[in-house]
Amino acid sequence: MNNTGLPIIVALLASTLRLATPLIFAALGGLFSEKSGVVNIGLEGMLTIGAFFAVYGSFKTNNPWIGIIFAVISGAAIAAVHAFLSIHLKADQTISGVAINIFAAAITSYLLMVLFNRQGQTDGVTPLYYPKEAMQSIPVIGKFLGELNWYVFIAIALVIVTNYIFYKTPLGLRIRAVGEHPKAADTLGIGVYGIRYLCVILSGALAGLGGASLSLSNTNLFREGMVSGKGFIAIAAMIFGNYKPFGALWACLIFALADAFQIVAQGLGWPFPTEFYSAIPFIITMIVLSGFVGKTVPPAADGIPYEKGEK
Amino acid sequence: MKNKKIIKSVASSLLFPLISIIVAMFVAVIFVMWAKHISFFKGVQVMFKAIWNGSFGRKDSFIETLVYVIPLLFTGLANAVAFKTGLFNIGVEGEFMISITVGAIVGIIPGIPPVIHVILVLIAGTLAGVLWAGIVGYLKAKVGSNEVVNSIMMNYIALYFSNYLIMGPFNKKGLAQTADIQPSAMLWRFLGDDYRVNIGLYIGLLMVVLIYIFFWKTTWGYEIRAVGINQYAAEYGGINIKKNIILAMAISGGIAGLGGAVYVSGIQHHAIQMVSFTGYGFDGIAVALLAKNNPIGIIFSALLFGALNTSSISLQMANIPKQIVFLIQAIILIFVAADYVYKWIAEKRKKGALLNE
């Protein structure tokens, strides 16, 4: 971490936000899917696909914004498969999600060989430009803003937008209705399948964007295994946040803070093994979840395929 | 008459996975064609030859397939037990890992007589797994906190705690691993020391049979299955849900833990620093799902996944990207997930038959 000339707290907060962004995107994606009643274990795979295609898009066009669009489309495409399996074919959504995770890991490392002729990781590609100097010249918070990237702003904006959609718009009401009681929603003329397709595909698009924020920000390359469980952490954050956008945001920030803190803590010279700092966020989550949050309530019809016209 | 029915139902439940596997293999050929720029028939020839030679075709590769099958039997079974109770124990990975570490530590202790030492290693590993999953089960039953979240957390805690033990107090100087376990703590390699296959394979098969008996021939197993099918109905019928959730998680973790202990005392003989997860626990999810959580089915799906994993080496030697085997696994699972199509066709045929009469 580059914290030369930065107060440690600023560096810590900035890296917390940077580390949280992929989680926030994926957790929001998970929210859309689960709120509409489709369990999405495949977020991990969708992040992987997004991370790969973001780099591929930037590699092909030299334009990172096109890379981001690639990521969103590829994430949406793989999510469409999950949607088709879960909604039309009434698949076991866990099986479908697990299949997508395996598929994503395999196809990206396969494409790494076929498209990049490389193993393990891609070449570095054109990074996403962020006006660091201009941001730093802003008074008071300039130094902090200079350490961020565009994804941080997009992610936080999307949390607000998602919250607004869920609780202030007719579409959000429909999504929640479909997730809670699809038959009632169907009776009222809401297209259950349509809403679910929309939400699952949106969840893939968001996770794809999350993948882009992982590969096309600091490192500017795709490495096998770079997602390493972030999709599962996002699922945990979503449930931990009790299936609410802001809840998920806070949960993602806690994970990221602990992650950022361990890098800082190693420089403090405290007599704890590094593994201890690494394990802290997970221990804290369990304590908070079991001690304070207790039972989280998923949407009533989460994971249950809807059959039209069934009694 | 009854036998005929059973044969028919076995045949029909095997038919669909078999078709899925064959179709998945042929879909994978397309990826081989793309990677090697060869024709379809050439692709079929090259790929099937590599997979066959790398998994069953040669003595060495067949034995290595069995080595892969051993941990998958345990992790597959562990996942299936949780799924049967309506729980998702994504923490099999962590339970497996912590048991490797605990098993290695117990295995290092010198001066314990041979047979007793192995048994101690297996018991220690099992207990570690029971503890790891039991915490999750207890929290789920008593507080209601989500088992998926908690078991994901326990995976990471297992990862870091294992690494602390392996790189800290039990580290072998200069290496990223523990010392080798004592010969008295090793499981018997029945084909000689050149091959890593060991009697852990039979322990795995025995567990399959035991779990089958437990589920279908005992009251406890019946209660667990009842909770899995419909919690409310089970509770109405006087079954204690909380007890069964904890019990099922503990059994699931215990099997995963036994698997980890078998892995260290039969295959690896020491615990290595874990850069990331071993993958056996996550593969176990797929193994259980492919077998539709049927214990006997797990033997076959573990064999399939073991064979595919092993053949990745011979694929590489044939200049075929080894990822093909994981693509095959993913495609098989997608087909298994989509088995509604099969039911739908069957139902259509039934309706057609009714109309014709």
PDB file of N, CA and C in Angstrom, chain B residues 235-303:
ATOM      1  N   GLU B 235     -42.061 -30.992  12.659  1.00  0.00           N
ATOM      2  CA  GLU B 235     -42.259 -30.478  14.014  1.00  0.00           C
ATOM      3  C   GLU B 235     -43.644 -30.890  14.521  1.00  0.00           C
ATOM      4  N   TYR B 236     -44.623 -30.808  13.627  1.00  0.00           N
ATOM      5  CA  TYR B 236     -45.983 -31.203  13.984  1.00  0.00           C
ATOM      6  C   TYR B 236     -46.025 -32.675  14.373  1.00  0.00           C
ATOM      7  N   GLY B 237     -45.180 -33.450  13.702  1.00  0.00           N
ATOM      8  CA  GLY B 237     -45.110 -34.872  14.010  1.00  0.00           C
ATOM      9  C   GLY B 237     -44.275 -35.176  15.249  1.00  0.00           C
ATOM     10  N   GLY B 238     -43.838 -34.152  15.960  1.00  0.00           N
ATOM     11  CA  GLY B 238     -43.135 -34.360  17.211  1.00  0.00           C
ATOM     12  C   GLY B 238     -41.630 -34.513  17.081  1.00  0.00           C
ATOM     13  N   ILE B 239     -41.083 -34.101  15.942  1.00  0.00           N
ATOM     14  CA  ILE B 239     -39.631 -34.210  15.758  1.00  0.00           C
ATOM     15  C   ILE B 239     -38.986 -32.903  16.210  1.00  0.00           C
ATOM     16  N   ASN B 240     -37.918 -33.040  16.997  1.00  0.00           N
ATOM     17  CA  ASN B 240     -37.214 -31.868  17.505  1.00  0.00           C
ATOM     18  C   ASN B 240     -36.299 -31.308  16.421  1.00  0.00           C
ATOM     19  N   ILE B 241     -36.694 -30.165  15.870  1.00  0.00           N
ATOM     20  CA  ILE B 241     -35.962 -29.612  14.729  1.00  0.00           C
ATOM     21  C   ILE B 241     -34.567 -29.180  15.129  1.00  0.00           C
ATOM     22  N   LYS B 242     -34.479 -28.458  16.261  1.00  0.00           N
ATOM     23  CA  LYS B 242     -33.172 -27.927  16.674  1.00  0.00           C
ATOM     24  C   LYS B 242     -32.169 -29.040  16.869  1.00  0.00           C
ATOM     25  N   LYS B 243     -32.604 -30.103  17.555  1.00  0.00           N
ATOM     26  CA  LYS B 243     -31.711 -31.227  17.808  1.00  0.00           C
ATOM     27  C   LYS B 243     -31.220 -31.808  16.479  1.00  0.00           C
ATOM     28  N   ASN B 244     -32.130 -31.941  15.533  1.00  0.00           N
ATOM     29  CA  ASN B 244     -31.763 -32.565  14.264  1.00  0.00           C
ATOM     30  C   ASN B 244     -30.851 -31.693  13.421  1.00  0.00           C
ATOM     31  N   ILE B 245     -31.034 -30.362  13.512  1.00  0.00           N
ATOM     32  CA  ILE B 245     -30.139 -29.470  12.771  1.00  0.00           C
ATOM     33  C   ILE B 245     -28.713 -29.603  13.300  1.00  0.00           C
ATOM     34  N   ILE B 246     -28.593 -29.581  14.640  1.00  0.00           N
ATOM     35  CA  ILE B 246     -27.253 -29.701  15.230  1.00  0.00           C
ATOM     36  C   ILE B 246     -26.656 -31.067  14.905  1.00  0.00           C
ATOM     37  N   LEU B 247     -27.484 -32.110  15.037  1.00  0.00           N
ATOM     38  CA  LEU B 247     -27.016 -33.466  14.765  1.00  0.00           C
ATOM     39  C   LEU B 247     -26.542 -33.602  13.315  1.00  0.00           C
ATOM     40  N   ALA B 248     -27.338 -33.087  12.391  1.00  0.00           N
ATOM     41  CA  ALA B 248     -26.983 -33.238  10.980  1.00  0.00           C
ATOM     42  C   ALA B 248     -25.707 -32.476  10.663  1.00  0.00           C
ATOM     43  N   MET B 249     -25.575 -31.272  11.214  1.00  0.00           N
ATOM     44  CA  MET B 249     -24.353 -30.508  10.955  1.00  0.00           C
ATOM     45  C   MET B 249     -23.148 -31.227  11.559  1.00  0.00           C
ATOM     46  N   ALA B 250     -23.329 -31.773  12.757  1.00  0.00           N
ATOM     47  CA  ALA B 250     -22.212 -32.462  13.396  1.00  0.00           C
ATOM     48  C   ALA B 250     -21.800 -33.692  12.588  1.00  0.00           C
ATOM     49  N   ILE B 251     -22.780 -34.445  12.083  1.00  0.00           N
ATOM     50  CA  ILE B 251     -22.452 -35.616  11.267  1.00  0.00           C
ATOM     51  C   ILE B 251     -21.745 -35.171   9.985  1.00  0.00           C
ATOM     52  N   SER B 252     -22.305 -34.154   9.349  1.00  0.00           N
ATOM     53  CA  SER B 252     -21.715 -33.648   8.117  1.00  0.00           C
ATOM     54  C   SER B 252     -20.267 -33.218   8.356  1.00  0.00           C
ATOM     55  N   GLY B 253     -20.057 -32.442   9.434  1.00  0.00           N
ATOM     56  CA  GLY B 253     -18.704 -31.994   9.752  1.00  0.00           C
ATOM     57  C   GLY B 253     -17.794 -33.147  10.132  1.00  0.00           C
ATOM     58  N   GLY B 254     -18.356 -34.128  10.844  1.00  0.00           N
ATOM     59  CA  GLY B 254     -17.557 -35.280  11.246  1.00  0.00           C
ATOM     60  C   GLY B 254     -17.065 -36.066  10.048  1.00  0.00           C
ATOM     61  N   ILE B 255     -17.929 -36.245   9.043  1.00  0.00           N
ATOM     62  CA  ILE B 255     -17.511 -36.978   7.840  1.00  0.00           C
ATOM     63  C   ILE B 255     -16.432 -36.186   7.102  1.00  0.00           C
ATOM     64  N   ALA B 256     -16.663 -34.856   6.977  1.00  0.00           N
ATOM     65  CA  ALA B 256     -15.657 -34.022   6.311  1.00  0.00           C
ATOM     66  C   ALA B 256     -14.338 -34.099   7.070  1.00  0.00           C
ATOM     67  N   GLY B 257     -14.435 -34.077   8.404  1.00  0.00           N
ATOM     68  CA  GLY B 257     -13.235 -34.122   9.231  1.00  0.00           C
ATOM     69  C   GLY B 257     -12.500 -35.444   9.107  1.00  0.00           C
ATOM     70  N   LEU B 258     -13.265 -36.543   9.086  1.00  0.00           N
ATOM     71  CA  LEU B 258     -12.657 -37.855   8.886  1.00  0.00           C
ATOM     72  C   LEU B 258     -11.939 -37.875   7.540  1.00  0.00           C
ATOM     73  N   GLY B 259     -12.575 -37.252   6.545  1.00  0.00           N
ATOM     74  CA  GLY B 259     -11.958 -37.168   5.215  1.00  0.00           C
ATOM     75  C   GLY B 259     -10.629 -36.434   5.268  1.00  0.00           C
ATOM     76  N   GLY B 260     -10.592 -35.321   5.997  1.00  0.00           N
ATOM     77  CA  GLY B 260      -9.349 -34.562   6.117  1.00  0.00           C
ATOM     78  C   GLY B 260      -8.268 -35.390   6.795  1.00  0.00           C
ATOM     79  N   ALA B 261      -8.661 -36.110   7.838  1.00  0.00           N
ATOM     80  CA  ALA B 261      -7.688 -36.937   8.561  1.00  0.00           C
ATOM     81  C   ALA B 261      -7.169 -38.062   7.671  1.00  0.00           C
ATOM     82  N   VAL B 262      -8.079 -38.694   6.897  1.00  0.00           N
ATOM     83  CA  VAL B 262      -7.664 -39.750   5.970  1.00  0.00           C
ATOM     84  C   VAL B 262      -6.710 -39.171   4.919  1.00  0.00           C
ATOM     85  N   TYR B 263      -7.041 -37.948   4.484  1.00  0.00           N
ATOM     86  CA  TYR B 263      -6.215 -37.304   3.462  1.00  0.00           C
ATOM     87  C   TYR B 263      -4.786 -37.129   3.963  1.00  0.00           C
ATOM     88  N   VAL B 264      -4.649 -36.675   5.219  1.00  0.00           N
ATOM     89  CA  VAL B 264      -3.301 -36.409   5.723  1.00  0.00           C
ATOM     90  C   VAL B 264      -2.598 -37.712   6.096  1.00  0.00           C
ATOM     91  N   SER B 265      -3.321 -38.678   6.649  1.00  0.00           N
ATOM     92  CA  SER B 265      -2.618 -39.881   7.103  1.00  0.00           C
ATOM     93  C   SER B 265      -2.463 -40.902   5.987  1.00  0.00           C
ATOM     94  N   GLY B 266      -3.239 -40.765   4.915  1.00  0.00           N
ATOM     95  CA  GLY B 266      -3.120 -41.720   3.825  1.00  0.00           C
ATOM     96  C   GLY B 266      -2.418 -41.174   2.603  1.00  0.00           C
ATOM     97  N   ILE B 267      -2.637 -39.912   2.289  1.00  0.00           N
ATOM     98  CA  ILE B 267      -2.177 -39.393   1.001  1.00  0.00           C
ATOM     99  C   ILE B 267      -1.016 -38.415   1.150  1.00  0.00           C
ATOM    100  N   GLN B 268      -1.194 -37.399   1.981  1.00  0.00           N
ATOM    101  CA  GLN B 268      -0.216 -36.308   1.967  1.00  0.00           C
ATOM    102  C   GLN B 268       0.885 -36.449   3.020  1.00  0.00           C
ATOM    103  N   HIS B 269       0.564 -37.054   4.154  1.00  0.00           N
ATOM    104  CA  HIS B 269       1.524 -37.327   5.237  1.00  0.00           C
ATOM    105  C   HIS B 269       2.072 -36.099   5.953  1.00  0.00           C
ATOM    106  N   HIS B 270       1.663 -34.906   5.549  1.00  0.00           N
ATOM    107  CA  HIS B 270       1.963 -33.708   6.330  1.00  0.00           C
ATOM    108  C   HIS B 270       0.962 -32.641   5.902  1.00  0.00           C
ATOM    109  N   ALA B 271       0.875 -31.554   6.663  1.00  0.00           N
ATOM    110  CA  ALA B 271      -0.014 -30.466   6.263  1.00  0.00           C
ATOM    111  C   ALA B 271       0.835 -29.369   5.643  1.00  0.00           C
ATOM    112  N   ILE B 272       0.396 -28.898   4.458  1.00  0.00           N
ATOM    113  CA  ILE B 272       1.129 -27.853   3.743  1.00  0.00           C
ATOM    114  C   ILE B 272       0.428 -26.510   3.975  1.00  0.00           C
ATOM    115  N   GLN B 273       1.210 -25.438   4.001  1.00  0.00           N
ATOM    116  CA  GLN B 273       0.595 -24.107   4.105  1.00  0.00           C
ATOM    117  C   GLN B 273      -0.434 -23.951   2.986  1.00  0.00           C
ATOM    118  N   MET B 274      -1.593 -23.431   3.342  1.00  0.00           N
ATOM    119  CA  MET B 274      -2.660 -23.342   2.356  1.00  0.00           C
ATOM    120  C   MET B 274      -2.764 -21.917   1.835  1.00  0.00           C
ATOM    121  N   VAL B 275      -2.334 -21.749   0.585  1.00  0.00           N
ATOM    122  CA  VAL B 275      -2.403 -20.418  -0.022  1.00  0.00           C
ATOM    123  C   VAL B 275      -3.862 -20.051  -0.244  1.00  0.00           C
ATOM    124  N   SER B 276      -4.627 -21.044  -0.680  1.00  0.00           N
ATOM    125  CA  SER B 276      -6.076 -20.832  -0.783  1.00  0.00           C
ATOM    126  C   SER B 276      -6.731 -22.152  -0.383  1.00  0.00           C
ATOM    127  N   PHE B 277      -8.016 -22.285  -0.658  1.00  0.00           N
ATOM    128  CA  PHE B 277      -8.720 -23.488  -0.245  1.00  0.00           C
ATOM    129  C   PHE B 277      -8.253 -24.714  -1.035  1.00  0.00           C
ATOM    130  N   THR B 278      -8.406 -25.894  -0.439  1.00  0.00           N
ATOM    131  CA  THR B 278      -7.968 -27.113  -1.121  1.00  0.00           C
ATOM    132  C   THR B 278      -8.862 -27.449  -2.314  1.00  0.00           C
ATOM    133  N   GLY B 279     -10.116 -27.039  -2.224  1.00  0.00           N
ATOM    134  CA  GLY B 279     -11.047 -27.307  -3.314  1.00  0.00           C
ATOM    135  C   GLY B 279     -11.821 -28.605  -3.142  1.00  0.00           C
ATOM    136  N   TYR B 280     -11.333 -29.507  -2.299  1.00  0.00           N
ATOM    137  CA  TYR B 280     -12.037 -30.794  -2.149  1.00  0.00           C
ATOM    138  C   TYR B 280     -13.443 -30.596  -1.569  1.00  0.00           C
ATOM    139  N   GLY B 281     -13.579 -29.667  -0.632  1.00  0.00           N
ATOM    140  CA  GLY B 281     -14.880 -29.412  -0.033  1.00  0.00           C
ATOM    141  C   GLY B 281     -15.864 -28.844  -1.037  1.00  0.00           C
ATOM    142  N   PHE B 282     -15.378 -27.915  -1.863  1.00  0.00           N
ATOM    143  CA  PHE B 282     -16.258 -27.323  -2.869  1.00  0.00           C
ATOM    144  C   PHE B 282     -16.598 -28.338  -3.952  1.00  0.00           C
ATOM    145  N   ASP B 283     -15.596 -29.154  -4.349  1.00  0.00           N
ATOM    146  CA  ASP B 283     -15.883 -30.228  -5.310  1.00  0.00           C
ATOM    147  C   ASP B 283     -16.930 -31.180  -4.742  1.00  0.00           C
ATOM    148  N   GLY B 284     -16.876 -31.360  -3.421  1.00  0.00           N
ATOM    149  CA  GLY B 284     -17.841 -32.240  -2.766  1.00  0.00           C
ATOM    150  C   GLY B 284     -19.274 -31.773  -2.954  1.00  0.00           C
ATOM    151  N   ILE B 285     -19.456 -30.452  -3.029  1.00  0.00           N
ATOM    152  CA  ILE B 285     -20.810 -29.926  -3.290  1.00  0.00           C
ATOM    153  C   ILE B 285     -21.309 -30.474  -4.618  1.00  0.00           C
ATOM    154  N   ALA B 286     -20.450 -30.360  -5.635  1.00  0.00           N
ATOM    155  CA  ALA B 286     -20.824 -30.841  -6.963  1.00  0.00           C
ATOM    156  C   ALA B 286     -21.045 -32.353  -6.964  1.00  0.00           C
ATOM    157  N   VAL B 287     -20.178 -33.070  -6.258  1.00  0.00           N
ATOM    158  CA  VAL B 287     -20.312 -34.538  -6.186  1.00  0.00           C
ATOM    159  C   VAL B 287     -21.666 -34.912  -5.567  1.00  0.00           C
ATOM    160  N   ALA B 288     -22.025 -34.228  -4.482  1.00  0.00           N
ATOM    161  CA  ALA B 288     -23.299 -34.528  -3.820  1.00  0.00           C
ATOM    162  C   ALA B 288     -24.474 -34.179  -4.718  1.00  0.00           C
ATOM    163  N   LEU B 289     -24.390 -33.041  -5.388  1.00  0.00           N
ATOM    164  CA  LEU B 289     -25.511 -32.599  -6.212  1.00  0.00           C
ATOM    165  C   LEU B 289     -25.704 -33.519  -7.411  1.00  0.00           C
ATOM    166  N   LEU B 290     -24.582 -33.954  -8.004  1.00  0.00           N
ATOM    167  CA  LEU B 290     -24.685 -34.866  -9.153  1.00  0.00           C
ATOM    168  C   LEU B 290     -25.331 -36.178  -8.720  1.00  0.00           C
ATOM    169  N   ALA B 291     -25.031 -36.597  -7.492  1.00  0.00           N
ATOM    170  CA  ALA B 291     -25.597 -37.855  -6.987  1.00  0.00           C
ATOM    171  C   ALA B 291     -26.988 -37.652  -6.409  1.00  0.00           C
ATOM    172  N   LYS B 292     -27.497 -36.427  -6.519  1.00  0.00           N
ATOM    173  CA  LYS B 292     -28.805 -36.110  -5.934  1.00  0.00           C
ATOM    174  C   LYS B 292     -28.849 -36.507  -4.463  1.00  0.00           C
ATOM    175  N   ASN B 293     -27.721 -36.333  -3.782  1.00  0.00           N
ATOM    176  CA  ASN B 293     -27.586 -36.596  -2.347  1.00  0.00           C
ATOM    177  C   ASN B 293     -27.832 -38.043  -1.953  1.00  0.00           C
ATOM    178  N   ASN B 294     -27.792 -38.932  -2.931  1.00  0.00           N
ATOM    179  CA  ASN B 294     -27.938 -40.352  -2.624  1.00  0.00           C
ATOM    180  C   ASN B 294     -26.563 -40.927  -2.278  1.00  0.00           C
ATOM    181  N   PRO B 295     -26.403 -41.507  -1.071  1.00  0.00           N
ATOM    182  CA  PRO B 295     -25.078 -41.992  -0.657  1.00  0.00           C
ATOM    183  C   PRO B 295     -24.442 -42.932  -1.669  1.00  0.00           C
ATOM    184  N   ILE B 296     -25.222 -43.885  -2.185  1.00  0.00           N
ATOM    185  CA  ILE B 296     -24.653 -44.842  -3.138  1.00  0.00           C
ATOM    186  C   ILE B 296     -24.243 -44.121  -4.420  1.00  0.00           C
ATOM    187  N   GLY B 297     -25.084 -43.159  -4.829  1.00  0.00           N
ATOM    188  CA  GLY B 297     -24.768 -42.394  -6.039  1.00  0.00           C
ATOM    189  C   GLY B 297     -23.457 -41.640  -5.913  1.00  0.00           C
ATOM    190  N   ILE B 298     -23.102 -41.292  -4.666  1.00  0.00           N
ATOM    191  CA  ILE B 298     -21.881 -40.520  -4.453  1.00  0.00           C
ATOM    192  C   ILE B 298     -20.642 -41.309  -4.863  1.00  0.00           C
ATOM    193  N   ILE B 299     -20.699 -42.638  -4.729  1.00  0.00           N
ATOM    194  CA  ILE B 299     -19.563 -43.451  -5.178  1.00  0.00           C
ATOM    195  C   ILE B 299     -19.296 -43.179  -6.654  1.00  0.00           C
ATOM    196  N   PHE B 300     -20.377 -43.180  -7.443  1.00  0.00           N
ATOM    197  CA  PHE B 300     -20.211 -42.998  -8.886  1.00  0.00           C
ATOM    198  C   PHE B 300     -19.816 -41.569  -9.238  1.00  0.00           C
ATOM    199  N   SER B 301     -20.444 -40.594  -8.571  1.00  0.00           N
ATOM    200  CA  SER B 301     -20.106 -39.226  -8.955  1.00  0.00           C
ATOM    201  C   SER B 301     -18.708 -38.853  -8.467  1.00  0.00           C
ATOM    202  N   ALA B 302     -18.272 -39.416  -7.316  1.00  0.00           N
ATOM    203  CA  ALA B 302     -16.895 -39.169  -6.873  1.00  0.00           C
ATOM    204  C   ALA B 302     -15.915 -39.790  -7.859  1.00  0.00           C
ATOM    205  N   LEU B 303     -16.288 -40.974  -8.372  1.00  0.00           N
ATOM    206  CA  LEU B 303     -15.428 -41.648  -9.353  1.00  0.00           C
ATOM    207  C   LEU B 303     -15.312 -40.794 -10.624  1.00  0.00           C
TER     208      LEU B 303
END
